[in-house]
CSV table of C-alpha atoms and ligand atoms in Angstrom, one decimal:
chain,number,residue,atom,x,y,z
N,106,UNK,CA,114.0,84.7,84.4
N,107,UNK,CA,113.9,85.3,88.1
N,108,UNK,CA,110.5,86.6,88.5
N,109,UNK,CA,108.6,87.5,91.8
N,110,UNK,CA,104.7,87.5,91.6
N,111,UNK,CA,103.0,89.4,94.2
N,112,UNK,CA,99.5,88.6,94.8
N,113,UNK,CA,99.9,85.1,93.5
N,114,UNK,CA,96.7,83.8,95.1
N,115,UNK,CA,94.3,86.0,93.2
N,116,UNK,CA,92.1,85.5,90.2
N,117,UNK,CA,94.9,86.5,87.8
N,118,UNK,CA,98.0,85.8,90.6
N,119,UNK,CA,97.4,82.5,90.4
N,120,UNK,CA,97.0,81.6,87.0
N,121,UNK,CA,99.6,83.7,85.9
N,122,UNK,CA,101.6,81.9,88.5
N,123,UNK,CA,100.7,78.4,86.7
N,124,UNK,CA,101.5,80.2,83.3
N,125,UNK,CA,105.0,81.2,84.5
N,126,UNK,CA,105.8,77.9,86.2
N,127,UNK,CA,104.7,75.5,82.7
N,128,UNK,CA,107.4,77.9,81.4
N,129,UNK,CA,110.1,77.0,83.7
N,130,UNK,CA,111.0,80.3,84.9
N,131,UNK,CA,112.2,80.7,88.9
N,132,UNK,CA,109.7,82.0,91.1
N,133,UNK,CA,109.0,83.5,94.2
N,134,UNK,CA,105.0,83.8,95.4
N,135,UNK,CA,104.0,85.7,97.7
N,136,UNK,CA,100.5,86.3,99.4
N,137,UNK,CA,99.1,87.1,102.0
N,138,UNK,CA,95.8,86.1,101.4
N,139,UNK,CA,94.2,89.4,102.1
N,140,UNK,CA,91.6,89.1,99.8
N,141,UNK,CA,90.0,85.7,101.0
N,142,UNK,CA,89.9,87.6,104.5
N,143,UNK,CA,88.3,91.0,103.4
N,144,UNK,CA,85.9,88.3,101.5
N,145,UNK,CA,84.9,86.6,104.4
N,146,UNK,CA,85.3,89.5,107.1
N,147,UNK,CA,82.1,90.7,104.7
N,148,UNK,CA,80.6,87.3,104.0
N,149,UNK,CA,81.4,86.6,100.9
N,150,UNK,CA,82.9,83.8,99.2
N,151,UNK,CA,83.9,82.3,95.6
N,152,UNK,CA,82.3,79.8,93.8
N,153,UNK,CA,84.7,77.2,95.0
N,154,UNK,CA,86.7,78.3,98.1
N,155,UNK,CA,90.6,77.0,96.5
N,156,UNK,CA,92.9,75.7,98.6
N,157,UNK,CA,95.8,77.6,100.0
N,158,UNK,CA,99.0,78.1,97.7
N,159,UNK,CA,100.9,76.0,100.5
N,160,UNK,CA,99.1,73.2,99.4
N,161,UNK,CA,98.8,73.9,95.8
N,162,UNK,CA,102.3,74.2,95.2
N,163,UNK,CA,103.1,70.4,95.5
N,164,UNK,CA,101.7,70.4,91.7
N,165,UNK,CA,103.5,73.4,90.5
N,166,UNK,CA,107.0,71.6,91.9
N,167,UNK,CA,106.5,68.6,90.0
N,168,UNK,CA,106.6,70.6,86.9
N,169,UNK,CA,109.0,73.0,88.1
N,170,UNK,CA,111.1,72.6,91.5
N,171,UNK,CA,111.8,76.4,91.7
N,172,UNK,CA,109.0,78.1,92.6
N,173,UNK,CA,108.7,78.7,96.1
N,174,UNK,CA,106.1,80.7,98.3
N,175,UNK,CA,106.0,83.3,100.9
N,176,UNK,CA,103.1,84.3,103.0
N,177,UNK,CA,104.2,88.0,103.1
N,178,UNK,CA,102.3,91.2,103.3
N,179,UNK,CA,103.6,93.5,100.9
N,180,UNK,CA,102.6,96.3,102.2
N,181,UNK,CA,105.2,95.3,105.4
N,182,UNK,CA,108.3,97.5,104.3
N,183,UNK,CA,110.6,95.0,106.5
N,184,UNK,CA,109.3,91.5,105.1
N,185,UNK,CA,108.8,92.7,101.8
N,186,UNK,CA,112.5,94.1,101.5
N,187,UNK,CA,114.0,91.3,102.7
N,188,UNK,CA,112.4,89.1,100.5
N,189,UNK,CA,112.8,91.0,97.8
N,190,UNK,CA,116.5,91.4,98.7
N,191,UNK,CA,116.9,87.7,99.0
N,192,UNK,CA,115.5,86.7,95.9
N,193,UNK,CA,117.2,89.2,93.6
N,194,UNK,CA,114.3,89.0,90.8
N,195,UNK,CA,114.8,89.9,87.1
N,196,UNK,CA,111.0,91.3,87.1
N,197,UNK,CA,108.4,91.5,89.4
N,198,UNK,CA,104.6,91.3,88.3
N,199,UNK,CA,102.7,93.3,91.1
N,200,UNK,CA,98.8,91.9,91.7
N,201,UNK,CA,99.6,92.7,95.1
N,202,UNK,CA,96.2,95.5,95.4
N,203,UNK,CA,92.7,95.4,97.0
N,204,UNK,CA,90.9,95.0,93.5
N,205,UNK,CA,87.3,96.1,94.4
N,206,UNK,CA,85.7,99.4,93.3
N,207,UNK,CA,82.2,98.4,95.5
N,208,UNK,CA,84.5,97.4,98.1
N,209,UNK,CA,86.8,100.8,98.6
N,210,UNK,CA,83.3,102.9,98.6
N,211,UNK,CA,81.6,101.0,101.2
N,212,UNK,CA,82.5,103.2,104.0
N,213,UNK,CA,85.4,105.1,105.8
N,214,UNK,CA,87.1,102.1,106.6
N,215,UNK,CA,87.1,100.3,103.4
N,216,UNK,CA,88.6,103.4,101.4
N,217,UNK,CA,91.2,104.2,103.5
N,218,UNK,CA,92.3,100.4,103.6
N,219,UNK,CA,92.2,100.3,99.9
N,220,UNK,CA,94.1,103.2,99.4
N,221,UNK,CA,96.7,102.3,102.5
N,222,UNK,CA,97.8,98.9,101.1
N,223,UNK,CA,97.5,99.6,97.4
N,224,UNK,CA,99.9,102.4,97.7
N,225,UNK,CA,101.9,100.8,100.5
N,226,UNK,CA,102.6,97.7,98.6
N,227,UNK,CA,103.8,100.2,95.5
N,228,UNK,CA,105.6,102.0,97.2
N,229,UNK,CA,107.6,99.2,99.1
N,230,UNK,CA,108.1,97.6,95.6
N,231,UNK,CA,109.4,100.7,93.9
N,232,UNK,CA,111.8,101.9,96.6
N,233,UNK,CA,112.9,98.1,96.7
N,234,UNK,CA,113.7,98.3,93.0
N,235,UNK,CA,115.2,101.7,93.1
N,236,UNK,CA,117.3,100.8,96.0
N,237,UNK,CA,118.3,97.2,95.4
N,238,UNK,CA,118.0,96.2,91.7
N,239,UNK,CA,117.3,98.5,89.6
N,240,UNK,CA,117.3,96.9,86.2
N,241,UNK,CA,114.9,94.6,87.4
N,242,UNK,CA,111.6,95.1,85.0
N,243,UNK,CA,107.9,96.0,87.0
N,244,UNK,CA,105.0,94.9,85.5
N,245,UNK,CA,102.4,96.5,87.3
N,246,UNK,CA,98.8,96.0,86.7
N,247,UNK,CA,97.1,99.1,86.0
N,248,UNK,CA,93.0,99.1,84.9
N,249,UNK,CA,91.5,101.3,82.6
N,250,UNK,CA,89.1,102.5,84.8
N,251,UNK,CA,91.8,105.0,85.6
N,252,UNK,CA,90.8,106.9,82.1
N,253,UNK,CA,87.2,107.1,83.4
N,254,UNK,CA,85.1,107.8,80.6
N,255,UNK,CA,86.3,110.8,79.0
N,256,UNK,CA,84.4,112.5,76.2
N,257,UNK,CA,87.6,111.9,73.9
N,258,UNK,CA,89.3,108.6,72.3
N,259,UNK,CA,91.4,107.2,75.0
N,260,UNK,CA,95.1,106.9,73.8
N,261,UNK,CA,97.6,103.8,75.1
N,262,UNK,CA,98.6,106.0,78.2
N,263,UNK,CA,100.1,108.9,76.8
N,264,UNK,CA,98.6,112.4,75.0
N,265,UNK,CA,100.7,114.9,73.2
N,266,UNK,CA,99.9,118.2,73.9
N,267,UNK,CA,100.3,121.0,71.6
N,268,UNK,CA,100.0,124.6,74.1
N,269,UNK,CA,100.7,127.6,72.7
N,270,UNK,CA,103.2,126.6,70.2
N,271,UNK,CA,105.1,124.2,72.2
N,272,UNK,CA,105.0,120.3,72.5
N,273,UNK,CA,105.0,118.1,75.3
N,274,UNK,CA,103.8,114.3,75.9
N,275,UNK,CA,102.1,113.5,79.1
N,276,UNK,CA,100.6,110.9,80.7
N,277,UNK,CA,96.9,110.6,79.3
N,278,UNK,CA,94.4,112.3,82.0
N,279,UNK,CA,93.1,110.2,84.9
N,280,UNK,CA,89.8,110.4,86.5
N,281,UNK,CA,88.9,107.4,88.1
N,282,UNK,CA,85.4,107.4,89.8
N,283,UNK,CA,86.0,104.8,92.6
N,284,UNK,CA,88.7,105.0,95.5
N,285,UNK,CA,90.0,101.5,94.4
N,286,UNK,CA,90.6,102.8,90.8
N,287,UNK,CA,92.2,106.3,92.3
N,288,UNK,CA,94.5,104.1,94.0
N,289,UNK,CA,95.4,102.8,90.9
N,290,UNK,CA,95.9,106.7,89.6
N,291,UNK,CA,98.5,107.1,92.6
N,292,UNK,CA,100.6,103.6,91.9
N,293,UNK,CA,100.8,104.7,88.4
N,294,UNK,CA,102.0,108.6,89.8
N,295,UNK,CA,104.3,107.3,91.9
N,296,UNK,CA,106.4,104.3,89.2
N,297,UNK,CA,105.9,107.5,86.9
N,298,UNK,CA,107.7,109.6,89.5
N,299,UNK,CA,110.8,107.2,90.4
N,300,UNK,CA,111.5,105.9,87.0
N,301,UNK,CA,111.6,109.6,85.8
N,302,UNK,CA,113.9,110.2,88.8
N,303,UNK,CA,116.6,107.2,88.9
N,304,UNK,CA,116.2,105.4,85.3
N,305,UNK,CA,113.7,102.5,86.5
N,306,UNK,CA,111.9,100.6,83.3
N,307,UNK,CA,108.0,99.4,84.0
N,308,UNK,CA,105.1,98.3,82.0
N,309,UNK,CA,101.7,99.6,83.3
N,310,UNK,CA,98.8,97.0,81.8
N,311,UNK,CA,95.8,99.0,81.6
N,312,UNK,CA,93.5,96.6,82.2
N,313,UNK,CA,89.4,96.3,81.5
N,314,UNK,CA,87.0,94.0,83.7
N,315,UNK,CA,88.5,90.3,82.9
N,316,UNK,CA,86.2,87.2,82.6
N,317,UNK,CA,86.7,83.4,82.2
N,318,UNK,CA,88.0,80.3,84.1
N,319,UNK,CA,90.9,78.3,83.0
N,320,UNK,CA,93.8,80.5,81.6
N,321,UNK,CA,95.3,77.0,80.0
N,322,UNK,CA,94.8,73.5,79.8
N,323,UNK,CA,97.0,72.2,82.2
N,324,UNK,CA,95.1,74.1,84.9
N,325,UNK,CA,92.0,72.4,84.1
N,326,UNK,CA,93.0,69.1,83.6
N,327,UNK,CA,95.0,69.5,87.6
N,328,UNK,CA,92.0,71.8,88.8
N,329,UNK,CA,93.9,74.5,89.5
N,330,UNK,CA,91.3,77.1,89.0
N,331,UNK,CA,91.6,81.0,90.0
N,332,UNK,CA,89.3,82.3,92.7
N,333,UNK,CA,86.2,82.4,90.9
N,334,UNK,CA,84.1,85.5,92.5
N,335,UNK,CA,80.8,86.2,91.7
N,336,UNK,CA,79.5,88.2,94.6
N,337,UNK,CA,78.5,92.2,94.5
N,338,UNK,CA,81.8,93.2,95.5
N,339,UNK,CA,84.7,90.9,94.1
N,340,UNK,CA,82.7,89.5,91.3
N,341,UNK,CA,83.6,91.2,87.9
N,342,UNK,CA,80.0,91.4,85.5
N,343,UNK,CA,80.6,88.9,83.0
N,344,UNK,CA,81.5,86.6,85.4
N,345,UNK,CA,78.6,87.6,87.7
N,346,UNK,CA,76.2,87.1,84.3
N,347,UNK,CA,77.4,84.0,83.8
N,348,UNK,CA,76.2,82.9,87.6
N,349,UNK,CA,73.4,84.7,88.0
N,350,UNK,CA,71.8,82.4,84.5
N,351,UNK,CA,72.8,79.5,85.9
N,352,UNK,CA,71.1,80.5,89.1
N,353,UNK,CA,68.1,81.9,87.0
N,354,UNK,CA,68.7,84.8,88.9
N,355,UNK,CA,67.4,88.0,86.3
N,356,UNK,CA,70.6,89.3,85.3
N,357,UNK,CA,71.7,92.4,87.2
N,358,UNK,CA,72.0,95.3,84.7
N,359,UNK,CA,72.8,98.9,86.5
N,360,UNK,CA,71.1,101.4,85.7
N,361,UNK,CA,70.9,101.9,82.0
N,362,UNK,CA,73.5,99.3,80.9
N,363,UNK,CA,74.3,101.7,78.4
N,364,UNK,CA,78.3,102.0,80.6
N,365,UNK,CA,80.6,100.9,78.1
N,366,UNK,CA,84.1,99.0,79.1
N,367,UNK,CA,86.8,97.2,77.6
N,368,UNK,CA,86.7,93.3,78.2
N,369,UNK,CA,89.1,90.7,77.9
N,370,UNK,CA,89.7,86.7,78.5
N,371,UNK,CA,91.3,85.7,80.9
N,372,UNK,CA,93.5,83.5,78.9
N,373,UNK,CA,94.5,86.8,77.0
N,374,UNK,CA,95.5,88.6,80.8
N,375,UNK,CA,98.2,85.9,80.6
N,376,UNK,CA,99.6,86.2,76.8
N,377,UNK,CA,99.7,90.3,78.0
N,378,UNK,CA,101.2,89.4,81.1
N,379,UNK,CA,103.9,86.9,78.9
N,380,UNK,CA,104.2,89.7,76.1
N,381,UNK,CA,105.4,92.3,78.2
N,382,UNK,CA,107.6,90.0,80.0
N,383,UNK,CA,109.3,89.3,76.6
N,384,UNK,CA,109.3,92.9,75.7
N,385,UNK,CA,111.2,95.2,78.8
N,386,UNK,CA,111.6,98.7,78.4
N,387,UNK,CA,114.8,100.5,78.4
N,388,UNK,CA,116.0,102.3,81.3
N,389,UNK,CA,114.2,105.5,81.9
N,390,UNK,CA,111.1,103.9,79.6
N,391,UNK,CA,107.5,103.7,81.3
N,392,UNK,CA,105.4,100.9,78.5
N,393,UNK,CA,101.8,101.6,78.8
N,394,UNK,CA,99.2,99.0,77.1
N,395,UNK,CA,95.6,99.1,77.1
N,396,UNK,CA,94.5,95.4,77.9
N,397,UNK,CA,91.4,94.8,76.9
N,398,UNK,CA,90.2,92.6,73.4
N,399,UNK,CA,86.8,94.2,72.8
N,400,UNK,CA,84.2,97.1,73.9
N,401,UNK,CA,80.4,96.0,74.9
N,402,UNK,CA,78.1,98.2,77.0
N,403,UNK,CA,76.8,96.2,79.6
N,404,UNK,CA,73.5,95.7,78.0
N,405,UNK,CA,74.7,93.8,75.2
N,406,UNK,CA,77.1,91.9,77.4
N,407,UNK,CA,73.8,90.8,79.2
N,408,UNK,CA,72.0,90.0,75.9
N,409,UNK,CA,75.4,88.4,74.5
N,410,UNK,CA,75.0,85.6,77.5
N,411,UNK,CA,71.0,85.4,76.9
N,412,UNK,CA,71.2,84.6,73.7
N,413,UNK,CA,74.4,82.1,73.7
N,414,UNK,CA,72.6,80.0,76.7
N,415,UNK,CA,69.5,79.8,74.8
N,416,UNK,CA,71.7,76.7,72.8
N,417,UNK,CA,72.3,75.2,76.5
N,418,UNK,CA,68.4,75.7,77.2
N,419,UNK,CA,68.5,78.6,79.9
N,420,UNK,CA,66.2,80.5,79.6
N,421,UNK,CA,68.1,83.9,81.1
N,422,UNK,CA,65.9,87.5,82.1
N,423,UNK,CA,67.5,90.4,82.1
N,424,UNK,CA,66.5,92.9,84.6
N,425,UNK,CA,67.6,96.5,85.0
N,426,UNK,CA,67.6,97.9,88.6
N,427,UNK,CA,68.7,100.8,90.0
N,428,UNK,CA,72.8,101.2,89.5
N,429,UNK,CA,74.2,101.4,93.0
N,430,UNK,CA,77.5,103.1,91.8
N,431,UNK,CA,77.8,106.6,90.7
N,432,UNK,CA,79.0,106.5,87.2
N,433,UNK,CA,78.1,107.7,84.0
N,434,UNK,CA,75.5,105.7,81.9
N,435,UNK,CA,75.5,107.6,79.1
N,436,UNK,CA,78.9,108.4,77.6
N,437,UNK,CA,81.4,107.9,74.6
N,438,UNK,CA,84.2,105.6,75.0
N,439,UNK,CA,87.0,104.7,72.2
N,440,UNK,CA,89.6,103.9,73.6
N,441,UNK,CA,93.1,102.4,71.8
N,442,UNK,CA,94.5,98.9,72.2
N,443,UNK,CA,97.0,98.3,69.1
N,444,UNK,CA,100.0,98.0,71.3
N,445,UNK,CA,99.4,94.6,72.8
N,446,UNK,CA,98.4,93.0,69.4
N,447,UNK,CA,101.6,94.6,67.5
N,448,UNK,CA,104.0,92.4,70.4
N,449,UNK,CA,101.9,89.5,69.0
N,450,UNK,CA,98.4,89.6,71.1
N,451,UNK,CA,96.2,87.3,69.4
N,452,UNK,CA,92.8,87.9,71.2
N,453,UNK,CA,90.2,85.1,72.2
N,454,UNK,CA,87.2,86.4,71.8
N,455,UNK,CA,83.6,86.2,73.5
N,456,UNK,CA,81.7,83.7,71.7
N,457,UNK,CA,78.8,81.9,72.4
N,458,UNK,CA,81.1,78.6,73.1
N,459,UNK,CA,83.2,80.7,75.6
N,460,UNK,CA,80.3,81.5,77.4
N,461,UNK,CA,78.7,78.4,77.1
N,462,UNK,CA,81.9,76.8,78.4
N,463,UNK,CA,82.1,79.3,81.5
N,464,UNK,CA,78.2,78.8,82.0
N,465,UNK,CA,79.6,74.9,81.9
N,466,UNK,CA,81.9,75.2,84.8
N,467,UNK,CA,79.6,77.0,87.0
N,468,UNK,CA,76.3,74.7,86.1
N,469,UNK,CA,79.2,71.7,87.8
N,470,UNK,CA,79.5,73.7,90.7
N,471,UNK,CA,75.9,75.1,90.7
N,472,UNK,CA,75.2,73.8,94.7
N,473,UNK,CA,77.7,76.4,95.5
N,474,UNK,CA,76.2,79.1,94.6
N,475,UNK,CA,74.6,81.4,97.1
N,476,UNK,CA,72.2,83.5,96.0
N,477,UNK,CA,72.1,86.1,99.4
N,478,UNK,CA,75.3,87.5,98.0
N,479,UNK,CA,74.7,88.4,94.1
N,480,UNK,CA,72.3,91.4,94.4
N,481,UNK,CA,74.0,94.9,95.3
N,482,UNK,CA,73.5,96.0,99.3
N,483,UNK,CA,75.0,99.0,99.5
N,484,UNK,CA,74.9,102.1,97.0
N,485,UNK,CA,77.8,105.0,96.7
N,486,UNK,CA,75.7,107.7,97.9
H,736,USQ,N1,77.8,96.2,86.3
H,736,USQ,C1,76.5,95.9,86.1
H,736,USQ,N2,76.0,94.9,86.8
H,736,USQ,C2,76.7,94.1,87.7
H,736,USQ,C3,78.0,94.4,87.9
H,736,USQ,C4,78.6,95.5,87.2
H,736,USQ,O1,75.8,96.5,85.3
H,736,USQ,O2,76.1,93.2,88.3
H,736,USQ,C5,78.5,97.3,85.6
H,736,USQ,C6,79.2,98.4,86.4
H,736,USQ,O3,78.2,99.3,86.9
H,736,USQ,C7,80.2,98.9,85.5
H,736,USQ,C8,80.6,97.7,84.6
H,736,USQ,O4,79.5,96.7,84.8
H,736,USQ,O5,79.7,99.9,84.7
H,736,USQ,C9,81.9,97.0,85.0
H,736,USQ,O6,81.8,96.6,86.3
H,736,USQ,P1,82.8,95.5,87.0
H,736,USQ,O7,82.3,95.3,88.4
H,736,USQ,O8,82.9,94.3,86.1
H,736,USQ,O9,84.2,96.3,86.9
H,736,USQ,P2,84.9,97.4,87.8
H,736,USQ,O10,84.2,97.6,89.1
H,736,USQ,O11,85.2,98.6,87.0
H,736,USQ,O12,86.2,96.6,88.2
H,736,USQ,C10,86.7,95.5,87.5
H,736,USQ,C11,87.8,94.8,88.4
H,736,USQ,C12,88.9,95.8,88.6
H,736,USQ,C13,89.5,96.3,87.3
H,736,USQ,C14,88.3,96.9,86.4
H,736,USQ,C15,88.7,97.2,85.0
H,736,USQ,O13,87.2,94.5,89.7
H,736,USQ,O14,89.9,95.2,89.4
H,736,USQ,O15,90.5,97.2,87.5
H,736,USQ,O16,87.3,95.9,86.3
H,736,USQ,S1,87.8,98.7,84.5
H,736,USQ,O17,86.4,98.5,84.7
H,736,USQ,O18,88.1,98.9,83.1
H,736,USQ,O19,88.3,99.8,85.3
């Protein structure tokens, strides 16, 4: 297939990218590396700063000699469309979004940034289909935070509603509690809106907080790692855990930790990625999976790590400090994910050897670290 990857120099861009190109498809990248700037316009950094995809790509070609890069900001109508209309793409897998919640609440600025090029760089891609190919498949990556935490079982993006003797399916109701993950509420109105309109097909991946390294072996064997974050902004928990015990840092639980989510590997972001590649919708059809594996609270995810890096002789403390967000701590969550694992999802776990693997990567880059940038310095209030 001809598929165009937006946001290819993310912590899922990237490896996704790798994924695609081991499979010999043709690809177009594009990046504009807005996230390493944002990062460093607020000082912070990954683990390991990666090099560029310009420079990357030499690997990718001698695997594959059609995958090609463009530094593009896709939230630029004029450069997107052209590319877009140059390339001619089968499907388009759009990373191309801000991903922080801490990030879009930090102020004025930050929100309206978020919000600006999340729903910019939709938009351009929608109206791009719409206009200039529109068999070509979106896979656009969605996160489940856009179900917030309602007091029901979460369904796989739809809800039937019976109402006064009449049916009628709808999308499942959204309420995110961060700007970033309303964004995400607007991207999925607005696909929602245009496929309804002109016969579009999409897949919205309704993703939970991913953690993990190496999405395959042939990234770690060329060291062709994702951005690894593990700061207070970009960093997702698990990943921050795993840092903050090699750093013998107390792990940072907010709040209660009692704020259950929806995890999954990174390796399994990819399979989803590759499933729903292999499985396009018809015309006029909007997929909807919840991606995640399995459902911790946050306090177990913190006593998952403790105990599994015990065997590796860290001695991890877990320390609960005020939660510097405003969710809710206290909640049920059930929420669906059959749909993946019927296309063929087989889920990799979190074990103690996946942790003990991840707390392996981090101990080998353990000078890195900097510990000014791991505790929360700002709150949402
Ligand atoms: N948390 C802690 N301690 C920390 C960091 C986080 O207790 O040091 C808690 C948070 O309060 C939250 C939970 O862990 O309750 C998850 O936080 P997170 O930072 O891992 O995830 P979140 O901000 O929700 O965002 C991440 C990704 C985002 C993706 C989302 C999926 O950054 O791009 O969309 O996970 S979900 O959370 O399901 O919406």
């Amino acid at each position: 297939m001809k598929i165009l990857v937006l946001g290819a120099d993310g912590y899922l861009g990237w490896p996704t990218s790798v994924d695609l190109a081991l499979d010999k498809h043709e690809l177009l990248l594009i990046d504009n590396y807005a996230k390493r700037s944002i990062m460093s316009e607020n000082n912070r950094a990954p683990l390991i700063l990666n090099k560029k995809i310009e420079s990357k790509i030499k690997i990718l070609k001698k695997i594959n000699k059609k995958v090609s890069f463009k530094n593009i900001d896709c939230s630029n109508f004029n450069k997107f469309s052209d590319a877009f209309k140059k390339f001619k793409p089968d499907a388009v897998i759009h990373f191309a979004e801000l991903p922080s919640a801490p990030y879009s609440m930090l102020g004025a600025k930050e929100g309206w940034k978020t919000l600006q090029n999340n729903i910019q760089s939709t938009y351009n891609l929608v109206w791009n289909v719409k206009t200039h190919r529109p068999n070509c498949h979106i896979v656009k990556l969605g996160t489940m935070g856009e179900y917030g935490t309602p007091n029901i079982n979460i369904e796989e993006g739809w809800l039937n509603v019976k109402h006064q003797g009449r049916n009628q399916k709808f999308l499942y109701p959204r309420q995110a509690s961060s700007l970033y993950h309303t964004s995400k509420i607007m991207d999925t109105d607005l696909i929602w809106f245009y496929l309804r309109l002109y016969s579009l097909r999409a897949t919205d991946l309704m993703q939970g907080p991913v953690y993990g390294v190496y999405a395959n072996d042939f990234s770690k064997e060329n060291k062709l790692e994702p951005t690894f974050a593990y700061d207070d902004m970009f960093g997702t928990v698990l990943n921050r855990f795993i840092v903050q015990s090699v750093a013998n840092v107390p792990l940072t639980v907010y709040g209660s930790g009692n704020q259950i989510r929806g995890y999954l590997n990174i390796r399994d972001t990819i399979q989803c990625i590759k499933l729903a590649l292999k499985n396009p919708p018809k015309k006029g059809v909007l997929n909807i999976f919840n991606q995640f594996t399995e459902q911790f609270s946050v306090k177990e995810l913190a006593n998952k790590v403790a105990s599994a890096l015990k065997k590796i002789e860290l001695n991890v403390k877990i320390k609960a400090i005020k939660n510097p967000r405003i969710e809710k701590e206290k909640h049920y969550y059930n929420a669906k994910n059959t749909g993946m694992k019927k296309l063929g999802l087989k889920p990799t776990l979190l074990t103690d050897k996946v942790i003990i693997e991840m707390a392996q990567y981090v101990i080998s880059n353990k000078k890195h670290i900097n510990n000014k940038i791991i505790s929360p310095k700002s709150t949402w209030k």
